[in-house]
mmCIF file of C-alpha atoms and ligand atoms in Angstrom:
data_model
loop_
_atom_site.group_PDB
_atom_site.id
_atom_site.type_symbol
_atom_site.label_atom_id
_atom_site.label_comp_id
_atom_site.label_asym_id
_atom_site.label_seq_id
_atom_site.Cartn_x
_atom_site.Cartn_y
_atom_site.Cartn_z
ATOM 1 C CA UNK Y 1 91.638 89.497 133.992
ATOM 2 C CA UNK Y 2 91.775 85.905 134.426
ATOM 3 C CA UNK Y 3 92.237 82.872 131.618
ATOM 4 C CA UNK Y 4 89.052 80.980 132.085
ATOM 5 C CA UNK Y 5 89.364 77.138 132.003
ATOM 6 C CA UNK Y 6 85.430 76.122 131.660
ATOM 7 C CA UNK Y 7 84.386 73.030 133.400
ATOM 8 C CA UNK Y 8 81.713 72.173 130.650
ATOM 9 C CA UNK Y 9 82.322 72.629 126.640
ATOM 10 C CA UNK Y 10 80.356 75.999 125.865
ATOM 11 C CA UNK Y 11 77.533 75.402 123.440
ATOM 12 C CA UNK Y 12 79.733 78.356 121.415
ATOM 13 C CA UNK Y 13 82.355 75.180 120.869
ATOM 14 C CA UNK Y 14 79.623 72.214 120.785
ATOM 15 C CA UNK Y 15 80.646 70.957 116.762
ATOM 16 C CA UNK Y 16 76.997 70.711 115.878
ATOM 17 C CA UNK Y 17 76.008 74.154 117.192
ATOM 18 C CA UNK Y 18 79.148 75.709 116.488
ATOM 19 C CA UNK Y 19 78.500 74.292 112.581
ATOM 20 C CA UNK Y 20 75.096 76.252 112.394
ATOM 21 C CA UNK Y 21 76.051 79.183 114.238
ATOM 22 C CA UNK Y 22 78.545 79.745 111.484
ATOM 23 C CA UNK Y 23 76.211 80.055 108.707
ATOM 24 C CA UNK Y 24 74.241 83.040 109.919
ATOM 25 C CA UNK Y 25 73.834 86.093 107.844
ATOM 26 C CA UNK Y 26 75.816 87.711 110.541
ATOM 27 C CA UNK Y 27 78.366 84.958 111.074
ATOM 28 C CA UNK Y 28 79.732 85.351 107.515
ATOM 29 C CA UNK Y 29 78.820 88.745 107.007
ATOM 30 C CA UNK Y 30 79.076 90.265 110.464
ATOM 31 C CA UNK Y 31 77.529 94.205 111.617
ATOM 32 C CA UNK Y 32 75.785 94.837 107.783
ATOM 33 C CA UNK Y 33 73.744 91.824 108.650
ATOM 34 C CA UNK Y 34 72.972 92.201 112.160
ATOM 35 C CA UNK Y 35 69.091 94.174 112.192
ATOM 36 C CA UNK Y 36 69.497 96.136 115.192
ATOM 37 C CA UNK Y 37 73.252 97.541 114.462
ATOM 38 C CA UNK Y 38 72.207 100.661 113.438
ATOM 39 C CA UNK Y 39 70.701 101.500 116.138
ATOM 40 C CA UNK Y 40 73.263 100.087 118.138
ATOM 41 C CA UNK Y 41 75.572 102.239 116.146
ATOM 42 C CA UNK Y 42 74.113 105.790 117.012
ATOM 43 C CA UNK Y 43 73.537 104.245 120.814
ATOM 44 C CA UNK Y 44 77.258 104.014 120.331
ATOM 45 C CA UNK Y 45 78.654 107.622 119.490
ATOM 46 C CA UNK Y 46 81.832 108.478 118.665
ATOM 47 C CA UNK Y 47 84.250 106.011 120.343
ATOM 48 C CA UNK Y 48 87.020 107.823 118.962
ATOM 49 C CA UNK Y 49 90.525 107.645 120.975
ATOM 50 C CA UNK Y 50 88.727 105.208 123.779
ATOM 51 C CA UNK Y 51 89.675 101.887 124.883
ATOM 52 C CA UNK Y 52 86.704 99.487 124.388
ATOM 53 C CA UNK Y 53 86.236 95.992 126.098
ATOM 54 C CA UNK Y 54 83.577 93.221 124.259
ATOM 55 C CA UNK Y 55 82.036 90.942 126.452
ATOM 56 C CA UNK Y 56 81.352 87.940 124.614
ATOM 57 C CA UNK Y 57 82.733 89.196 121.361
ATOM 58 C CA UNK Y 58 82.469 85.773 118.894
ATOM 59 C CA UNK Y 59 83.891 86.305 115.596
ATOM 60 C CA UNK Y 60 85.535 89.852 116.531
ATOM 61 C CA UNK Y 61 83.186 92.040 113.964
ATOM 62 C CA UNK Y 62 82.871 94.818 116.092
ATOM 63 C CA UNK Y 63 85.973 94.469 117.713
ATOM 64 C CA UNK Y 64 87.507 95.083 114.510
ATOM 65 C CA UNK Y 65 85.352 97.833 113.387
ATOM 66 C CA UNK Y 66 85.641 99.024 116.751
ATOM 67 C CA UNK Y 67 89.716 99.047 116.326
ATOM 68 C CA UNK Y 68 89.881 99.379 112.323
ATOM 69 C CA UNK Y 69 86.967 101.834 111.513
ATOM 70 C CA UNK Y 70 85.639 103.956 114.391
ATOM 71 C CA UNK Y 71 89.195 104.595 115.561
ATOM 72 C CA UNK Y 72 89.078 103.365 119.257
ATOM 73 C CA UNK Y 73 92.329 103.979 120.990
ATOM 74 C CA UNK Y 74 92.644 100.062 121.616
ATOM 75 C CA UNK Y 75 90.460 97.139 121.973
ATOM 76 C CA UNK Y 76 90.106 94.064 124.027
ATOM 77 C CA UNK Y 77 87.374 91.083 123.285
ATOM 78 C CA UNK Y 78 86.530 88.605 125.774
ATOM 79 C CA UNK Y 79 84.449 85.083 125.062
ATOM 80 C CA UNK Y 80 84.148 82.021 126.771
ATOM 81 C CA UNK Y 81 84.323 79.846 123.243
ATOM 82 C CA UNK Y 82 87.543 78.652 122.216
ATOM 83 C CA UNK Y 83 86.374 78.228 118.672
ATOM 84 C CA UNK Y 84 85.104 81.675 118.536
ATOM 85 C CA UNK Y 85 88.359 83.331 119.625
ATOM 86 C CA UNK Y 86 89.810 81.179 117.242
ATOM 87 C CA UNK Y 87 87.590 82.228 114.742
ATOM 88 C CA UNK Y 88 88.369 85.982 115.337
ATOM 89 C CA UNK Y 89 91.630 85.588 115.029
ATOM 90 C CA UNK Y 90 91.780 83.882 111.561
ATOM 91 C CA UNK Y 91 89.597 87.111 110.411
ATOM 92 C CA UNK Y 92 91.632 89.348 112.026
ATOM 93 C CA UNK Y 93 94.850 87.418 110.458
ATOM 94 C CA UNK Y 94 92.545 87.954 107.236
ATOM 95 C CA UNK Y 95 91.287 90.712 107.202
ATOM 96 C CA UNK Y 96 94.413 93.363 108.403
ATOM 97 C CA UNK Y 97 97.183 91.009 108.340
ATOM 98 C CA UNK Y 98 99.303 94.032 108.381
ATOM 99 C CA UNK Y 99 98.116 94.863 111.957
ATOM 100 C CA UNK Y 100 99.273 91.527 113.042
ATOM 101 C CA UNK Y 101 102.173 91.419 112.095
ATOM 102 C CA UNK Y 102 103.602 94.359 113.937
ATOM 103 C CA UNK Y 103 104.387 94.330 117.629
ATOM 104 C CA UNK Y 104 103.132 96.650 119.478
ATOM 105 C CA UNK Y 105 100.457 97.818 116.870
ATOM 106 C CA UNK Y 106 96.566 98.687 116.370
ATOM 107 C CA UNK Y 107 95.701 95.239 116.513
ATOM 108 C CA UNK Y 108 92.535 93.795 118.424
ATOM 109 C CA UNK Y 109 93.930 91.360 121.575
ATOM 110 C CA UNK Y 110 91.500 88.374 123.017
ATOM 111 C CA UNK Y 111 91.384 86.771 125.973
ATOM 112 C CA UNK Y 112 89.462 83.548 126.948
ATOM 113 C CA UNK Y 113 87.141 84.044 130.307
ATOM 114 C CA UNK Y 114 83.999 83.004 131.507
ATOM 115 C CA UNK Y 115 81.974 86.129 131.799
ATOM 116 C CA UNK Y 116 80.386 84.473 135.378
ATOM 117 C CA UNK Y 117 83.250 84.820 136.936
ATOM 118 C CA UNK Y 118 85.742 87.319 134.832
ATOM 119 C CA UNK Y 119 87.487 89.798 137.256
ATOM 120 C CA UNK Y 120 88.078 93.779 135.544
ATOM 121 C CA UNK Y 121 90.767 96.021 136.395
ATOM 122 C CA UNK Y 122 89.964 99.022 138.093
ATOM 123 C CA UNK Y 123 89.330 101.993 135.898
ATOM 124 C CA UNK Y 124 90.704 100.222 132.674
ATOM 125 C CA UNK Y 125 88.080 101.333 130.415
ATOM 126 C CA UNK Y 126 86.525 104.049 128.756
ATOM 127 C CA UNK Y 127 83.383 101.723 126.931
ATOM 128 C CA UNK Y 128 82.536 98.215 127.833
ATOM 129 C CA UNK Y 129 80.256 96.628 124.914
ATOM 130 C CA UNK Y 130 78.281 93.589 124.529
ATOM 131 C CA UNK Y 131 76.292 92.120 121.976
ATOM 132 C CA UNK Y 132 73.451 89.243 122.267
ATOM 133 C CA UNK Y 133 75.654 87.588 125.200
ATOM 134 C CA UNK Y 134 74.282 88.680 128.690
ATOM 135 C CA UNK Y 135 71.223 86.256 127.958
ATOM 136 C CA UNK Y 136 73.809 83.523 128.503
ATOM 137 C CA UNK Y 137 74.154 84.496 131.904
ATOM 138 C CA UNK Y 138 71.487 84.129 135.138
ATOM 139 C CA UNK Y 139 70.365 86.800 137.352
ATOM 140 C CA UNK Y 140 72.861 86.904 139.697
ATOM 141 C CA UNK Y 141 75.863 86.657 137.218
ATOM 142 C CA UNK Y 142 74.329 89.208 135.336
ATOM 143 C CA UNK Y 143 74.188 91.375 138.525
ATOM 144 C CA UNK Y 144 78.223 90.205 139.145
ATOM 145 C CA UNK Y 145 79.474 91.438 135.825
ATOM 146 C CA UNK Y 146 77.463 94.236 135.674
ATOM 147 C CA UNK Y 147 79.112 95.594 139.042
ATOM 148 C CA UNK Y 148 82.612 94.287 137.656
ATOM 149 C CA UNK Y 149 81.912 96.438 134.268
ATOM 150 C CA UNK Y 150 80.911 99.235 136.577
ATOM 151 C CA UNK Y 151 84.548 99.171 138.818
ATOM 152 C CA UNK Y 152 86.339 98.950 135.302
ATOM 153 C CA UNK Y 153 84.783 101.542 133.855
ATOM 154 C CA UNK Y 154 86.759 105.493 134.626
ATOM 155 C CA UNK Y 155 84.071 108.609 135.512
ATOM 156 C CA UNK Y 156 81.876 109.364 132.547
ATOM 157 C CA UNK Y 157 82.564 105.846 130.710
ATOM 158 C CA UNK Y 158 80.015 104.058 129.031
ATOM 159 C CA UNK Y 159 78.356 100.379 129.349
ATOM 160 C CA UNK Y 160 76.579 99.679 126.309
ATOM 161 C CA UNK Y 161 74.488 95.879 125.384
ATOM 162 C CA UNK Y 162 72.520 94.211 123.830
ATOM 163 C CA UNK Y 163 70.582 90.786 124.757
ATOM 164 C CA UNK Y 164 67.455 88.805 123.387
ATOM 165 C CA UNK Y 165 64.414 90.564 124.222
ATOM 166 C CA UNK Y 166 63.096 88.951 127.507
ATOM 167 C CA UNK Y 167 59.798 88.216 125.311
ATOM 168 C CA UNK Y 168 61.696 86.157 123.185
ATOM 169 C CA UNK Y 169 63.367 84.359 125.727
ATOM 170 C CA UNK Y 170 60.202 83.696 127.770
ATOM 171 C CA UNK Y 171 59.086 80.297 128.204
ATOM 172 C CA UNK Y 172 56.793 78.594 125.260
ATOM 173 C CA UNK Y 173 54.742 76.031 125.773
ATOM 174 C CA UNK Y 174 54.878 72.827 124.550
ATOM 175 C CA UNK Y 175 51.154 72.458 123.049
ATOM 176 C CA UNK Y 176 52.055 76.060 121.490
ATOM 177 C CA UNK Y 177 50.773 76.427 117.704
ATOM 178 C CA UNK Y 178 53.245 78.946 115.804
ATOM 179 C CA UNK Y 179 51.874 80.430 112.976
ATOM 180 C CA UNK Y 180 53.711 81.933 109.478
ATOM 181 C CA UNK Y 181 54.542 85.454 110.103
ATOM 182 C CA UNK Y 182 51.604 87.650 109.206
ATOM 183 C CA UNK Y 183 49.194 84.915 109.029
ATOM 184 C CA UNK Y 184 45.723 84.211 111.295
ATOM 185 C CA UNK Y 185 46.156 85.527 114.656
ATOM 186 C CA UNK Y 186 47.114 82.015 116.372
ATOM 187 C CA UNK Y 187 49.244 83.240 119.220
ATOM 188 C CA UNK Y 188 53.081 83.765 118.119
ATOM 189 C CA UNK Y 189 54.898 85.039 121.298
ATOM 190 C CA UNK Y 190 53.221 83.923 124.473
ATOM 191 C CA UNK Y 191 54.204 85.501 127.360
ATOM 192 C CA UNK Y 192 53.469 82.350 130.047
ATOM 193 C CA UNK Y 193 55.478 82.417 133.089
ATOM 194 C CA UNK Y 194 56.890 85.813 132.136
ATOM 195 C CA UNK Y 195 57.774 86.476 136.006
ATOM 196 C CA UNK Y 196 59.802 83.442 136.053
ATOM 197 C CA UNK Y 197 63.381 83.887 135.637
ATOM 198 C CA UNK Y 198 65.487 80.808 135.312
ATOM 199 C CA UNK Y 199 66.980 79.039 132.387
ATOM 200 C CA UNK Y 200 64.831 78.400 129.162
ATOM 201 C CA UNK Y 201 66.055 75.387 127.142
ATOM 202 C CA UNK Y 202 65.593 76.212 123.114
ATOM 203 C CA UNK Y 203 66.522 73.976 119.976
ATOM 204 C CA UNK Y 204 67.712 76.525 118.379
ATOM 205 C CA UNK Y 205 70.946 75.480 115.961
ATOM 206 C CA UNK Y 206 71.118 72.147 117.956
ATOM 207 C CA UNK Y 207 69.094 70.696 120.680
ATOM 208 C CA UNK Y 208 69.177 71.647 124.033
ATOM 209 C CA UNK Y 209 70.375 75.398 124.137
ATOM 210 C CA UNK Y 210 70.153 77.328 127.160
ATOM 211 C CA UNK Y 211 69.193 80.404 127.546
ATOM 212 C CA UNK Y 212 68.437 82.708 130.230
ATOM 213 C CA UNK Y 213 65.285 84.359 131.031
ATOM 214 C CA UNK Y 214 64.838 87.411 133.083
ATOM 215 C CA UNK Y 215 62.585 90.954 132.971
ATOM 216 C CA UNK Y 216 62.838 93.714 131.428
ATOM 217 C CA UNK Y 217 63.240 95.364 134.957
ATOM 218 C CA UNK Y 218 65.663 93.133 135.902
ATOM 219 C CA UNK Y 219 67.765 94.283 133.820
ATOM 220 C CA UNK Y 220 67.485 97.538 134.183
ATOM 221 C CA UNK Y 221 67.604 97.497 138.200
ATOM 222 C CA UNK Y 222 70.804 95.396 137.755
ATOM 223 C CA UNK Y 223 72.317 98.606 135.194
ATOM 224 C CA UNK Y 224 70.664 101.273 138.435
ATOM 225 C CA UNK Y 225 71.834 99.161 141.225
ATOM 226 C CA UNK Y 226 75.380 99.088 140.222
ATOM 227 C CA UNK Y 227 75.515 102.714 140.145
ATOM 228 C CA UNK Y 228 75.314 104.092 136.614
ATOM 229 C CA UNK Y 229 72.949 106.198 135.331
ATOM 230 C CA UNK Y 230 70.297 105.116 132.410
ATOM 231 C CA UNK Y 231 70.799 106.652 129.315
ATOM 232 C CA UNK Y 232 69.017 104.748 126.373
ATOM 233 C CA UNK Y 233 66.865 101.662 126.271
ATOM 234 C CA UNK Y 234 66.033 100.248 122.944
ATOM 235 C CA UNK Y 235 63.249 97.731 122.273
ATOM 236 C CA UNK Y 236 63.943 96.916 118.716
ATOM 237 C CA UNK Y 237 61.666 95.459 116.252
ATOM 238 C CA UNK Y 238 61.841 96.369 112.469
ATOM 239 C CA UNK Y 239 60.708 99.292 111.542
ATOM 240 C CA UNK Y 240 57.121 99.858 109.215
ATOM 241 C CA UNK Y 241 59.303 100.645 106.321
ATOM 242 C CA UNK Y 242 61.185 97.850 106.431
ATOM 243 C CA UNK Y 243 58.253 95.278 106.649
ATOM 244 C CA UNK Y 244 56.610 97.059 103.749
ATOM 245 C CA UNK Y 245 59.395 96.540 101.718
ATOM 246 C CA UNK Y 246 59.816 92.816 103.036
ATOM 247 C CA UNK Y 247 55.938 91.758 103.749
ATOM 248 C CA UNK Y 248 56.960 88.094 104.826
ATOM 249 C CA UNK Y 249 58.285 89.564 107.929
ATOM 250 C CA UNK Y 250 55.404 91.186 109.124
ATOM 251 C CA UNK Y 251 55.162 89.055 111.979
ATOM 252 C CA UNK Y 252 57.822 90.151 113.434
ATOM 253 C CA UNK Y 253 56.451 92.952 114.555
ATOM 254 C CA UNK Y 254 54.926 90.832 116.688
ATOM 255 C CA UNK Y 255 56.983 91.798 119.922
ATOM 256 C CA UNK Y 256 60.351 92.754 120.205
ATOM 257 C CA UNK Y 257 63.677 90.569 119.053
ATOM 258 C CA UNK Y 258 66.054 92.607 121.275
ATOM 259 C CA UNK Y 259 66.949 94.728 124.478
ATOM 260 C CA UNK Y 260 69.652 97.550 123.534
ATOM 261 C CA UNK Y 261 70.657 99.938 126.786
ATOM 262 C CA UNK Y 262 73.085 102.600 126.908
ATOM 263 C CA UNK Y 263 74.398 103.310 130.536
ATOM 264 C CA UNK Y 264 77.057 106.225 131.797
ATOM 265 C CA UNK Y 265 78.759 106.247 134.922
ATOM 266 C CA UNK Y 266 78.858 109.744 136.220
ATOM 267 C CA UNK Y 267 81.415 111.604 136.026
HETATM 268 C C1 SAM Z 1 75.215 85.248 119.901
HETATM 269 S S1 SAM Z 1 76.951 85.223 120.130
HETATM 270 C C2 SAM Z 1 77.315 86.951 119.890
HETATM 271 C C3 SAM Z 1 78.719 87.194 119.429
HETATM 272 C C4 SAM Z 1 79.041 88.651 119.128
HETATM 273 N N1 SAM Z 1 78.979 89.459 120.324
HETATM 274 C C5 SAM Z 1 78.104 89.174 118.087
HETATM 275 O O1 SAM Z 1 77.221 89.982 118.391
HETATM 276 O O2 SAM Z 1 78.253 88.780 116.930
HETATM 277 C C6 SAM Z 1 77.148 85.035 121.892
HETATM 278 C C7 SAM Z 1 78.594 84.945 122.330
HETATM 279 O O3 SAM Z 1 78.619 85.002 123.746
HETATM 280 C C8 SAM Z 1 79.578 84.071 124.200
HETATM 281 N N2 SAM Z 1 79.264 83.676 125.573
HETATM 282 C C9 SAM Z 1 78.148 83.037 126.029
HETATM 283 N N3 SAM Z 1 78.253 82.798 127.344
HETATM 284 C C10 SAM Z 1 79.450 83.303 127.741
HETATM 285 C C11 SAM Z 1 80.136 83.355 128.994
HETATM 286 N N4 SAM Z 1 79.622 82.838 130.109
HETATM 287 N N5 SAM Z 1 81.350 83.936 129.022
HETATM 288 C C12 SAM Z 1 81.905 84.476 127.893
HETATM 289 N N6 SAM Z 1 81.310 84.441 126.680
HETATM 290 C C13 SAM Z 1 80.089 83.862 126.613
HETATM 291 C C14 SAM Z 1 79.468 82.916 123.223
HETATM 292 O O4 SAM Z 1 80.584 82.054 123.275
HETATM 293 C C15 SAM Z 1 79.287 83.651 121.914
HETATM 294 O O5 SAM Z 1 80.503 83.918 121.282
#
């Protein structure tokens, strides 16, 4: 793998952005407070005695459980942010600051590079992982890494993500009346342009946030036409219990928040 030098600041390290970003639920409190982690979590397995890469790993929360909790045999995260490896560090430092301390121990290792254009080892690992960053990337990055995660990957490994749901990442437009969740039946998501991939700019955090749209299928043909085989896909929304129990939220049942696929290369 290569150190990544980007030639524009990452939103990830953009002050203003970076300053929201930080307050989420699941920036403070990390997988507890992340919805769809359960799920994630059984997509997982056991990861046991395997050596994990994150793509676009932020704070380090499941590198660490990854490394600290679920026993993997080692564990390497990857992000483009500066401040977020930074971050994950200081909570690493925190958080087992017996790890660090010893050479040569159980302790998570970062590197900074630009997922567009991140080269993999051959064969180097047993589960690649990725959480809520592949959205970042367009179509034919997307296609790149996933081919790159494929050649890094041994017989019988794993690629397992998650991104926004493409729904939620389609364009909305401008004259677009939101309602409250669970109130009239004013359109919430529309689906305009659906077909269109490209980049969608949200002010989300801080103004001017891009994001990038693509389908449903075009994800999944970039998973089949890098060779593995499809093993889960996820479209999560909360479940009925949950939004009895927390009625505001009805609404988002609305249409799914997020993609999760589990993907194998044969073995
Ligand atoms: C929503 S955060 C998710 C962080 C973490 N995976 C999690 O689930 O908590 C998205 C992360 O992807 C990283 N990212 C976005 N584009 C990237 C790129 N081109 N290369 C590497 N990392 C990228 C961001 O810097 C950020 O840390």
């Amino acid at each position: 793998m290569s150190q990544a030098e980007p030639s524009v600041l990452p939103i990830y390290d953009r002050p203003d952005f970076y300053s929201g970003y930080s307050k989420l639920a699941r920036s403070v409190d990390g997988l507890p407070s992340a919805h769809e982690w359960p799920t994630l979590r059984k997509m997982l397995g056991d990861i046991s005695n395997v050596r994990v890469l994150d793509l676009g790993c932020g704070f380090g929360y499941f590198c660490r459980w990854a490394q600290h909790e679920a026993g993997a045999r080692s564990v390497h995260g990857v992000d483009v942010s500066a401040r977020m490896l930074e971050r994950a560090r200081e909570l690493d430092a925190d958080m087992h600051p017996q790890q660090q301390q010893q050479e040569g121990s159980k302790a998570v290792s970062y590197s900074r590079e630009d997922l567009k254009t991140i080269t993999l080892e051959k064969g180097r690992y047993d589960l690649v992982y990725s959480s809520l960053a592949l959205h970042y990337l367009p179509t034919p990055s997307f296609q790149r890494l996933v081919r790159e995660v494929r050649n890094t990957l041994v017989p019988g490994g794993r690629f397992v993500f998650s991104v926004e749901h493409p729904i939620f990442t389609a364009p909305i437009p401008p004259d677009t009346t939101f309602r409250a969740s669970g109130e009239g039946d004013a359109r919430m998501w529309p689906l305009d342009s659906y077909a269109d991939e490209g980049p969608r700019v949200r002010n989300w955090l801080a103004d001017g946030v891009i994001k990038q749209h693509r389908t449903v299928e075009a994800y999944v043909s970039g998973v089949l036409e890098a060779g593995f085989v499809l093993k889960e896909l996820r479209e999560w929304m909360p479940s009925e219990e949950y939004v009895r129990e927390n009625p505001t939220d009805a609404g988002e049942r609305d249409r799914p928040l997020f993609l999760l696929i589990a993907a194998e290369v044969r073995k």
